[in-house]
PDB file of C-alpha atoms in Angstrom:
ATOM      1  CA  MET A1205       5.888  28.012  11.510  1.00  0.00           C
ATOM      2  CA  GLU A1206       6.453  30.270   8.511  1.00  0.00           C
ATOM      3  CA  ASN A1207       3.725  28.376   6.634  1.00  0.00           C
ATOM      4  CA  GLU A1208       1.167  28.563   9.443  1.00  0.00           C
ATOM      5  CA  SER A1209      -1.924  30.758   9.629  1.00  0.00           C
ATOM      6  CA  PHE A1210      -1.985  34.042  11.547  1.00  0.00           C
ATOM      7  CA  TYR A1211      -3.954  32.348  14.332  1.00  0.00           C
ATOM      8  CA  ASP A1212      -1.401  29.545  14.691  1.00  0.00           C
ATOM      9  CA  ARG A1213       1.470  32.043  14.694  1.00  0.00           C
ATOM     10  CA  PHE A1214      -0.295  34.160  17.342  1.00  0.00           C
ATOM     11  CA  LYS A1215      -0.967  31.056  19.422  1.00  0.00           C
ATOM     12  CA  CYS A1216       2.659  29.908  19.273  1.00  0.00           C
ATOM     13  CA  ALA A1217       4.173  33.356  19.869  1.00  0.00           C
ATOM     14  CA  ILE A1218       1.767  34.788  22.468  1.00  0.00           C
ATOM     15  CA  ILE A1219      -0.812  32.382  23.880  1.00  0.00           C
ATOM     16  CA  ASN A1220       1.335  29.292  24.506  1.00  0.00           C
ATOM     17  CA  PRO A1221       4.132  31.202  26.310  1.00  0.00           C
ATOM     18  CA  LEU A1222       1.521  32.888  28.526  1.00  0.00           C
ATOM     19  CA  ILE A1223      -0.089  29.554  29.369  1.00  0.00           C
ATOM     20  CA  LYS A1224       3.323  28.107  30.213  1.00  0.00           C
ATOM     21  CA  THR A1225       4.244  31.094  32.381  1.00  0.00           C
ATOM     22  CA  LEU A1226       0.937  30.907  34.283  1.00  0.00           C
ATOM     23  CA  ALA A1227       1.285  27.158  34.768  1.00  0.00           C
ATOM     24  CA  LEU A1228       4.791  27.625  36.177  1.00  0.00           C
ATOM     25  CA  ARG A1229       4.011  30.758  38.174  1.00  0.00           C
ATOM     26  CA  GLU A1230       4.358  29.205  41.637  1.00  0.00           C
ATOM     27  CA  THR A1231       7.507  27.362  40.606  1.00  0.00           C
ATOM     28  CA  LEU A1232       8.995  30.567  39.189  1.00  0.00           C
ATOM     29  CA  LYS A1233       8.013  32.426  42.360  1.00  0.00           C
ATOM     30  CA  ASP A1234       9.941  29.946  44.508  1.00  0.00           C
ATOM     31  CA  LEU A1235      12.868  29.968  42.092  1.00  0.00           C
ATOM     32  CA  ASN A1236      13.023  33.767  42.069  1.00  0.00           C
ATOM     33  CA  ALA A1237      13.081  33.781  45.866  1.00  0.00           C
ATOM     34  CA  LYS A1238      16.126  31.516  45.759  1.00  0.00           C
ATOM     35  CA  ARG A1239      17.702  33.720  43.094  1.00  0.00           C
ATOM     36  CA  ALA A1240      17.182  36.797  45.276  1.00  0.00           C
ATOM     37  CA  SER A1241      18.815  35.048  48.245  1.00  0.00           C
ATOM     38  CA  VAL A1242      22.071  34.741  46.283  1.00  0.00           C
ATOM     39  CA  GLY A1243      21.906  38.130  44.583  1.00  0.00           C
ATOM     40  CA  ILE A1244      20.549  37.042  41.182  1.00  0.00           C
ATOM     41  CA  ASP A1245      17.895  39.164  39.474  1.00  0.00           C
ATOM     42  CA  PRO A1246      14.430  37.562  39.220  1.00  0.00           C
ATOM     43  CA  HIS A1247      13.023  36.550  35.839  1.00  0.00           C
ATOM     44  CA  TRP A1248       9.474  35.609  34.911  1.00  0.00           C
ATOM     45  CA  ASP A1249      10.151  34.439  31.375  1.00  0.00           C
ATOM     46  CA  PHE A1250      12.703  32.270  29.617  1.00  0.00           C
ATOM     47  CA  VAL A1251      13.999  35.034  27.336  1.00  0.00           C
ATOM     48  CA  GLY A1252      14.740  37.314  30.252  1.00  0.00           C
ATOM     49  CA  ARG A1253      16.634  34.568  32.035  1.00  0.00           C
ATOM     50  CA  VAL A1254      19.099  34.058  29.191  1.00  0.00           C
ATOM     51  CA  SER A1255      19.188  37.524  27.596  1.00  0.00           C
ATOM     52  CA  ASN A1256      22.637  38.376  28.982  1.00  0.00           C
ATOM     53  CA  ARG A1257      24.107  34.892  29.157  1.00  0.00           C
ATOM     54  CA  LEU A1258      25.738  32.510  26.733  1.00  0.00           C
ATOM     55  CA  MET A1259      23.087  30.035  25.604  1.00  0.00           C
ATOM     56  CA  LEU A1260      24.106  26.852  23.795  1.00  0.00           C
ATOM     57  CA  SER A1261      21.310  25.008  21.961  1.00  0.00           C
ATOM     58  CA  ASN A1262      21.573  21.393  20.911  1.00  0.00           C
ATOM     59  CA  ASN A1263      20.044  22.167  17.523  1.00  0.00           C
ATOM     60  CA  PHE A1264      20.985  23.260  14.019  1.00  0.00           C
ATOM     61  CA  TYR A1265      19.560  25.174  11.097  1.00  0.00           C
ATOM     62  CA  GLY A1266      18.457  22.766   8.436  1.00  0.00           C
ATOM     63  CA  LEU A1267      16.004  21.123  10.774  1.00  0.00           C
ATOM     64  CA  GLU A1268      15.346  24.196  12.921  1.00  0.00           C
ATOM     65  CA  ILE A1269      13.596  27.157  11.277  1.00  0.00           C
ATOM     66  CA  PRO A1270      16.040  30.080  10.801  1.00  0.00           C
ATOM     67  CA  SER A1271      15.341  33.046  13.055  1.00  0.00           C
ATOM     68  CA  SER A1272      17.094  36.146  14.358  1.00  0.00           C
ATOM     69  CA  GLU A1273      19.003  35.397  17.541  1.00  0.00           C
ATOM     70  CA  SER A1274      21.296  37.190  19.950  1.00  0.00           C
ATOM     71  CA  PRO A1275      25.030  36.625  19.329  1.00  0.00           C
ATOM     72  CA  LEU A1276      25.023  34.985  22.756  1.00  0.00           C
ATOM     73  CA  HIS A1277      22.700  32.261  21.450  1.00  0.00           C
ATOM     74  CA  GLN A1278      24.697  29.611  19.607  1.00  0.00           C
ATOM     75  CA  ASN A1279      23.359  26.458  17.958  1.00  0.00           C
ATOM     76  CA  ILE A1280      25.957  23.758  18.587  1.00  0.00           C
ATOM     77  CA  GLY A1281      23.974  20.635  17.700  1.00  0.00           C
ATOM     78  CA  PRO A1282      23.405  17.946  16.934  1.00  0.00           C
ATOM     79  CA  VAL A1283      25.635  16.708  19.743  1.00  0.00           C
ATOM     80  CA  ILE A1284      26.497  13.165  18.681  1.00  0.00           C
ATOM     81  CA  PRO A1285      29.142  11.140  20.562  1.00  0.00           C
ATOM     82  CA  ASP A1286      32.321  10.275  18.676  1.00  0.00           C
ATOM     83  CA  THR A1287      32.167   6.754  20.078  1.00  0.00           C
ATOM     84  CA  PHE A1288      29.129   4.784  21.206  1.00  0.00           C
ATOM     85  CA  PRO A1289      28.270   1.280  22.449  1.00  0.00           C
ATOM     86  CA  GLY A1290      28.172  -1.340  19.727  1.00  0.00           C
ATOM     87  CA  LEU A1291      25.602  -4.025  19.043  1.00  0.00           C
ATOM     88  CA  THR A1292      25.343  -6.978  21.362  1.00  0.00           C
ATOM     89  CA  PRO A1293      25.860 -10.377  19.682  1.00  0.00           C
ATOM     90  CA  VAL A1294      22.111 -11.036  19.958  1.00  0.00           C
ATOM     91  CA  LEU A1295      21.148  -7.752  18.280  1.00  0.00           C
ATOM     92  CA  ASP A1296      23.839  -8.141  15.633  1.00  0.00           C
ATOM     93  CA  SER A1297      22.583 -11.614  14.734  1.00  0.00           C
ATOM     94  CA  PHE A1298      18.976 -10.403  14.679  1.00  0.00           C
ATOM     95  CA  LEU A1299      19.741  -7.516  12.316  1.00  0.00           C
ATOM     96  CA  ILE A1300      21.788  -9.698   9.987  1.00  0.00           C
ATOM     97  CA  ALA A1301      18.870 -12.143   9.786  1.00  0.00           C
ATOM     98  CA  HIS A1302      16.266  -9.387   9.267  1.00  0.00           C
ATOM     99  CA  PRO A1303      17.231  -7.019   6.420  1.00  0.00           C
ATOM    100  CA  ARG A1304      14.041  -4.914   6.722  1.00  0.00           C
ATOM    101  CA  THR A1305      13.899  -4.024  10.405  1.00  0.00           C
ATOM    102  CA  ILE A1306      11.951  -1.313  12.241  1.00  0.00           C
ATOM    103  CA  TYR A1307      13.480   0.014  15.435  1.00  0.00           C
ATOM    104  CA  PHE A1308      10.836   1.034  18.005  1.00  0.00           C
ATOM    105  CA  ALA A1309      11.809   3.142  21.024  1.00  0.00           C
ATOM    106  CA  LEU A1310      10.108   5.937  22.952  1.00  0.00           C
ATOM    107  CA  GLY A1311      13.030   7.245  24.990  1.00  0.00           C
ATOM    108  CA  THR A1312      13.414   7.250  28.760  1.00  0.00           C
ATOM    109  CA  ASN A1313      10.529   9.561  29.723  1.00  0.00           C
ATOM    110  CA  ALA A1314       7.627   8.990  27.337  1.00  0.00           C
ATOM    111  CA  ILE A1315       4.985   6.439  28.315  1.00  0.00           C
ATOM    112  CA  ILE A1316       2.027   5.224  26.257  1.00  0.00           C
ATOM    113  CA  SER A1317      -1.028   3.260  27.350  1.00  0.00           C
ATOM    114  CA  PRO A1318      -1.120  -0.557  27.174  1.00  0.00           C
ATOM    115  CA  GLN A1319      -3.955  -0.194  24.641  1.00  0.00           C
ATOM    116  CA  ASN A1320      -1.711   1.830  22.333  1.00  0.00           C
ATOM    117  CA  VAL A1321       1.122  -0.656  22.788  1.00  0.00           C
ATOM    118  CA  ILE A1322      -1.177  -3.419  21.554  1.00  0.00           C
ATOM    119  CA  ILE A1323      -2.231  -1.325  18.539  1.00  0.00           C
ATOM    120  CA  ILE A1324       1.419  -0.796  17.618  1.00  0.00           C
ATOM    121  CA  LEU A1325       2.235  -4.490  18.033  1.00  0.00           C
ATOM    122  CA  LYS A1326      -0.762  -5.468  15.887  1.00  0.00           C
ATOM    123  CA  SER A1327       0.550  -3.061  13.251  1.00  0.00           C
ATOM    124  CA  PHE A1328       3.942  -4.777  13.333  1.00  0.00           C
ATOM    125  CA  LEU A1329       2.318  -8.188  12.922  1.00  0.00           C
ATOM    126  CA  LYS A1330       0.296  -6.957   9.953  1.00  0.00           C
ATOM    127  CA  LEU A1331       3.385  -5.420   8.327  1.00  0.00           C
ATOM    128  CA  ILE A1332       5.297  -8.682   8.808  1.00  0.00           C
ATOM    129  CA  ASP A1333       2.384 -10.743   7.419  1.00  0.00           C
ATOM    130  CA  GLN A1334       2.287  -8.475   4.351  1.00  0.00           C
ATOM    131  CA  ASN A1335       6.073  -8.847   3.929  1.00  0.00           C
ATOM    132  CA  VAL A1336       6.559  -5.078   4.208  1.00  0.00           C
ATOM    133  CA  ILE A1337       9.079  -5.611   7.009  1.00  0.00           C
ATOM    134  CA  ASP A1338      10.663  -8.758   8.372  1.00  0.00           C
ATOM    135  CA  GLY A1339      11.870  -7.662  11.795  1.00  0.00           C
ATOM    136  CA  VAL A1340      11.271  -5.340  14.749  1.00  0.00           C
ATOM    137  CA  ILE A1341      13.582  -4.356  17.589  1.00  0.00           C
ATOM    138  CA  TRP A1342      11.607  -2.873  20.465  1.00  0.00           C
ATOM    139  CA  SER A1343      13.456  -1.049  23.240  1.00  0.00           C
ATOM    140  CA  THR A1344      10.855  -1.046  26.005  1.00  0.00           C
ATOM    141  CA  VAL A1345      12.702   1.138  28.605  1.00  0.00           C
ATOM    142  CA  ARG A1346       9.749   2.443  30.708  1.00  0.00           C
ATOM    143  CA  THR A1347       6.954   0.443  29.077  1.00  0.00           C
ATOM    144  CA  ASP A1348       5.171  -1.778  31.604  1.00  0.00           C
ATOM    145  CA  THR A1349       4.726  -4.924  29.522  1.00  0.00           C
ATOM    146  CA  SER A1350       2.973  -6.740  32.387  1.00  0.00           C
ATOM    147  CA  LYS A1351      -0.092  -4.479  32.045  1.00  0.00           C
ATOM    148  CA  THR A1352      -0.079  -4.969  28.286  1.00  0.00           C
ATOM    149  CA  LEU A1353       0.184  -8.722  28.811  1.00  0.00           C
ATOM    150  CA  GLN A1354      -2.982  -8.676  30.928  1.00  0.00           C
ATOM    151  CA  LEU A1355      -4.885  -6.967  28.105  1.00  0.00           C
ATOM    152  CA  ALA A1356      -3.485  -9.323  25.499  1.00  0.00           C
ATOM    153  CA  ASN A1357      -4.352 -12.619  27.199  1.00  0.00           C
ATOM    154  CA  SER A1358      -6.674 -13.574  24.342  1.00  0.00           C
ATOM    155  CA  SER A1359      -4.047 -13.025  21.635  1.00  0.00           C
ATOM    156  CA  SER A1360      -1.363 -15.690  21.403  1.00  0.00           C
ATOM    157  CA  GLN A1361       0.716 -13.623  18.969  1.00  0.00           C
ATOM    158  CA  ILE A1362       0.772 -10.532  21.189  1.00  0.00           C
ATOM    159  CA  THR A1363       1.564 -12.719  24.193  1.00  0.00           C
ATOM    160  CA  SER A1364       4.489 -14.331  22.360  1.00  0.00           C
ATOM    161  CA  ILE A1365       5.858 -10.866  21.526  1.00  0.00           C
ATOM    162  CA  LEU A1366       5.612  -9.660  25.124  1.00  0.00           C
ATOM    163  CA  ASN A1367       7.317 -12.845  26.320  1.00  0.00           C
ATOM    164  CA  ASN A1368      10.069 -12.185  23.755  1.00  0.00           C
ATOM    165  CA  GLU A1369       9.283 -15.441  21.965  1.00  0.00           C
ATOM    166  CA  HIS A1370       8.307 -14.097  18.527  1.00  0.00           C
ATOM    167  CA  PRO A1371      10.885 -15.036  15.854  1.00  0.00           C
ATOM    168  CA  HIS A1372      10.719 -11.662  14.094  1.00  0.00           C
ATOM    169  CA  ILE A1373      10.301  -9.255  17.036  1.00  0.00           C
ATOM    170  CA  HIS A1374      13.060  -8.800  19.590  1.00  0.00           C
ATOM    171  CA  ILE A1375      12.470  -6.992  22.890  1.00  0.00           C
ATOM    172  CA  SER A1376      15.269  -5.352  24.829  1.00  0.00           C
ATOM    173  CA  LYS A1377      14.948  -3.191  27.953  1.00  0.00           C
ATOM    174  CA  PHE A1378      17.788  -0.928  26.836  1.00  0.00           C
ATOM    175  CA  SER A1379      19.350  -0.902  23.386  1.00  0.00           C
ATOM    176  CA  PRO A1380      22.437   0.718  21.839  1.00  0.00           C
ATOM    177  CA  GLN A1381      20.285   3.074  19.795  1.00  0.00           C
ATOM    178  CA  LEU A1382      22.945   4.742  17.666  1.00  0.00           C
ATOM    179  CA  ALA A1383      24.470   1.387  16.755  1.00  0.00           C
ATOM    180  CA  ILE A1384      21.052   0.030  15.749  1.00  0.00           C
ATOM    181  CA  LEU A1385      20.217   3.098  13.656  1.00  0.00           C
ATOM    182  CA  SER A1386      23.650   2.923  12.010  1.00  0.00           C
ATOM    183  CA  HIS A1387      23.049  -0.635  10.802  1.00  0.00           C
ATOM    184  CA  VAL A1388      22.211  -0.936   7.114  1.00  0.00           C
ATOM    185  CA  ASN A1389      19.277  -3.263   7.849  1.00  0.00           C
ATOM    186  CA  THR A1390      17.459  -0.750  10.077  1.00  0.00           C
ATOM    187  CA  LYS A1391      15.067   0.844   7.605  1.00  0.00           C
ATOM    188  CA  LEU A1392      12.752   2.871   9.852  1.00  0.00           C
ATOM    189  CA  PHE A1393      12.656   4.374  13.335  1.00  0.00           C
ATOM    190  CA  LEU A1394       9.335   4.514  15.231  1.00  0.00           C
ATOM    191  CA  SER A1395      10.100   7.163  17.828  1.00  0.00           C
ATOM    192  CA  HIS A1396       8.542   9.678  20.220  1.00  0.00           C
ATOM    193  CA  GLY A1397      10.430  12.419  18.392  1.00  0.00           C
ATOM    194  CA  GLY A1398      12.640  13.571  21.246  1.00  0.00           C
ATOM    195  CA  ALA A1399      15.501  15.846  20.232  1.00  0.00           C
ATOM    196  CA  GLY A1400      18.233  13.268  20.862  1.00  0.00           C
ATOM    197  CA  SER A1401      16.452  10.506  18.969  1.00  0.00           C
ATOM    198  CA  SER A1402      15.592  12.860  16.104  1.00  0.00           C
ATOM    199  CA  HIS A1403      19.208  13.963  15.798  1.00  0.00           C
ATOM    200  CA  GLU A1404      20.472  10.373  15.809  1.00  0.00           C
ATOM    201  CA  SER A1405      17.927   9.429  13.167  1.00  0.00           C
ATOM    202  CA  MET A1406      19.066  12.291  10.931  1.00  0.00           C
ATOM    203  CA  TYR A1407      22.735  11.512  11.583  1.00  0.00           C
ATOM    204  CA  THR A1408      22.160   7.958  10.319  1.00  0.00           C
ATOM    205  CA  ALA A1409      19.723   8.926   7.513  1.00  0.00           C
ATOM    206  CA  THR A1410      16.935   6.795   8.986  1.00  0.00           C
ATOM    207  CA  PRO A1411      13.375   7.926   8.095  1.00  0.00           C
ATOM    208  CA  MET A1412      11.021   8.226  11.068  1.00  0.00           C
ATOM    209  CA  LEU A1413       7.457   7.453  12.049  1.00  0.00           C
ATOM    210  CA  VAL A1414       6.891   9.826  14.967  1.00  0.00           C
ATOM    211  CA  LEU A1415       4.492   9.282  17.868  1.00  0.00           C
ATOM    212  CA  PRO A1416       4.854  12.522  19.888  1.00  0.00           C
ATOM    213  CA  ILE A1417       3.906  12.222  23.552  1.00  0.00           C
ATOM    214  CA  LEU A1418       4.923  15.349  25.473  1.00  0.00           C
ATOM    215  CA  GLY A1419       7.153  18.406  25.734  1.00  0.00           C
ATOM    216  CA  ASP A1420       8.943  19.426  22.550  1.00  0.00           C
ATOM    217  CA  GLN A1421       7.972  16.235  20.721  1.00  0.00           C
ATOM    218  CA  PRO A1422       4.857  17.545  18.865  1.00  0.00           C
ATOM    219  CA  ARG A1423       6.898  20.478  17.540  1.00  0.00           C
ATOM    220  CA  ASN A1424       9.769  18.175  16.594  1.00  0.00           C
ATOM    221  CA  ALA A1425       7.309  15.966  14.712  1.00  0.00           C
ATOM    222  CA  GLU A1426       6.137  18.974  12.690  1.00  0.00           C
ATOM    223  CA  LEU A1427       9.724  19.971  11.879  1.00  0.00           C
ATOM    224  CA  LEU A1428      10.633  16.431  10.827  1.00  0.00           C
ATOM    225  CA  GLU A1429       7.560  16.191   8.604  1.00  0.00           C
ATOM    226  CA  SER A1430       8.322  19.588   7.064  1.00  0.00           C
ATOM    227  CA  ALA A1431      11.844  18.376   6.328  1.00  0.00           C
ATOM    228  CA  GLY A1432      10.361  15.422   4.448  1.00  0.00           C
ATOM    229  CA  ILE A1433      11.987  12.696   6.526  1.00  0.00           C
ATOM    230  CA  ALA A1434       9.060  11.631   8.700  1.00  0.00           C
ATOM    231  CA  LEU A1435       5.345  11.081   9.095  1.00  0.00           C
ATOM    232  CA  SER A1436       3.511  11.307  12.414  1.00  0.00           C
ATOM    233  CA  ILE A1437       0.768   9.374  14.169  1.00  0.00           C
ATOM    234  CA  SER A1438      -1.468  10.524  17.035  1.00  0.00           C
ATOM    235  CA  LYS A1439      -1.501   8.944  20.492  1.00  0.00           C
ATOM    236  CA  ALA A1440      -5.132  10.102  20.834  1.00  0.00           C
ATOM    237  CA  ASN A1441      -6.271   8.309  17.695  1.00  0.00           C
ATOM    238  CA  LEU A1442      -3.865   5.459  17.084  1.00  0.00           C
ATOM    239  CA  GLN A1443      -5.060   3.026  14.414  1.00  0.00           C
ATOM    240  CA  VAL A1444      -3.487  -0.079  12.903  1.00  0.00           C
ATOM    241  CA  ASP A1445      -4.379   0.825   9.321  1.00  0.00           C
ATOM    242  CA  ASP A1446      -2.943   4.331   9.699  1.00  0.00           C
ATOM    243  CA  ILE A1447       0.355   2.988  11.038  1.00  0.00           C
ATOM    244  CA  VAL A1448       0.587   0.349   8.307  1.00  0.00           C
ATOM    245  CA  SER A1449      -0.202   2.876   5.575  1.00  0.00           C
ATOM    246  CA  LYS A1450       2.407   5.356   6.793  1.00  0.00           C
ATOM    247  CA  VAL A1451       5.100   2.715   7.221  1.00  0.00           C
ATOM    248  CA  LYS A1452       4.506   1.638   3.618  1.00  0.00           C
ATOM    249  CA  ARG A1453       4.841   5.235   2.437  1.00  0.00           C
ATOM    250  CA  LEU A1454       8.035   5.793   4.386  1.00  0.00           C
ATOM    251  CA  LEU A1455       9.608   2.630   3.009  1.00  0.00           C
ATOM    252  CA  ASN A1456       8.376   2.856  -0.578  1.00  0.00           C
ATOM    253  CA  GLU A1457       8.476   6.562  -1.445  1.00  0.00           C
ATOM    254  CA  GLU A1458      12.037   7.481  -2.404  1.00  0.00           C
ATOM    255  CA  SER A1459      11.664  11.107  -1.290  1.00  0.00           C
ATOM    256  CA  PHE A1460      11.842  10.162   2.405  1.00  0.00           C
ATOM    257  CA  LYS A1461      15.196   8.404   2.037  1.00  0.00           C
ATOM    258  CA  LYS A1462      16.603  11.167  -0.182  1.00  0.00           C
ATOM    259  CA  ASN A1463      15.564  13.839   2.294  1.00  0.00           C
ATOM    260  CA  ALA A1464      17.028  11.772   5.136  1.00  0.00           C
ATOM    261  CA  GLU A1465      20.347  11.614   3.278  1.00  0.00           C
ATOM    262  CA  ARG A1466      20.237  15.387   2.746  1.00  0.00           C
ATOM    263  CA  LEU A1467      19.639  15.982   6.461  1.00  0.00           C
ATOM    264  CA  GLN A1468      22.372  13.473   7.277  1.00  0.00           C
ATOM    265  CA  PHE A1469      24.855  15.624   5.357  1.00  0.00           C
ATOM    266  CA  LEU A1470      23.826  18.712   7.344  1.00  0.00           C
ATOM    267  CA  ALA A1471      23.761  16.832  10.647  1.00  0.00           C
ATOM    268  CA  LYS A1472      27.281  15.474  10.187  1.00  0.00           C
ATOM    269  CA  ILE A1473      28.688  18.893   9.301  1.00  0.00           C
ATOM    270  CA  ASN A1474      26.962  20.597  12.221  1.00  0.00           C
ATOM    271  CA  SER A1475      27.860  17.836  14.683  1.00  0.00           C
ATOM    272  CA  LYS A1476      31.401  19.239  14.698  1.00  0.00           C
ATOM    273  CA  ARG A1477      30.094  22.346  16.457  1.00  0.00           C
ATOM    274  CA  LYS A1478      30.303  20.622  19.824  1.00  0.00           C
ATOM    275  CA  TYR A1479      33.990  21.507  19.742  1.00  0.00           C
ATOM    276  CA  ARG A1480      33.057  25.148  19.162  1.00  0.00           C
ATOM    277  CA  ALA A1481      30.811  24.898  22.230  1.00  0.00           C
ATOM    278  CA  ALA A1482      33.813  23.826  24.291  1.00  0.00           C
ATOM    279  CA  ASP A1483      35.812  26.775  22.931  1.00  0.00           C
ATOM    280  CA  LEU A1484      33.001  29.213  23.784  1.00  0.00           C
ATOM    281  CA  ILE A1485      32.769  27.918  27.345  1.00  0.00           C
ATOM    282  CA  GLU A1486      36.523  28.175  27.842  1.00  0.00           C
TER     283      GLU A1486
END
């Protein structure tokens, strides 16, 4: 935000918080009534709610923009588990056979339209045809592939992907994300830019193509781009050529991988702060 115009700064600091407060007014009113019933002071803004309480943020400076904070506000991220589920035999075999794989996952909350799913899949096919990549692992989670299948009934290639029959694209409902990102053959992460996914991508030095959907994701996309480890695409104007062009940049321009390795160093150091969080709570 330090490089933004005065208008953008004013919008982020004043207008957006007001819009959020107004949108949540009825919810806050009900919540304050419940607070009053148990002797807790009412608050109409986020800052007031945490001003006299210990606040632990799953974030770290290096990605996050430095700012003045209360001593009660402690960044203890990125919180990365010490152990995590490994690859299934199927995923392990797929990654070994595909040394230039893109991992595609949009988390557990974000949903995109079937039309945008088809655009992304067409982009993957084009990238495979051009030998830019040779594999894709798609963790569908909340994606309704049946609706996409109805739209794709005229495309045999898209249909084969959605039926999990394409030799170079593997679909899995849930995937061991950290294990996939840790694999040497995973070259790029197409993500919604959620905090957890962003942290895991940095922890494994995996460059990102970010498709922000909601919440903090647009801001995270800006931070990741500013850090030089990602490029972003728009859900409102998703285009095959734009995706293909940005994937090529992310894979071919050395700066993205170097910046990812720099952020990995910072992420691994700061990931130890979860133990400090436990000490602070105790």
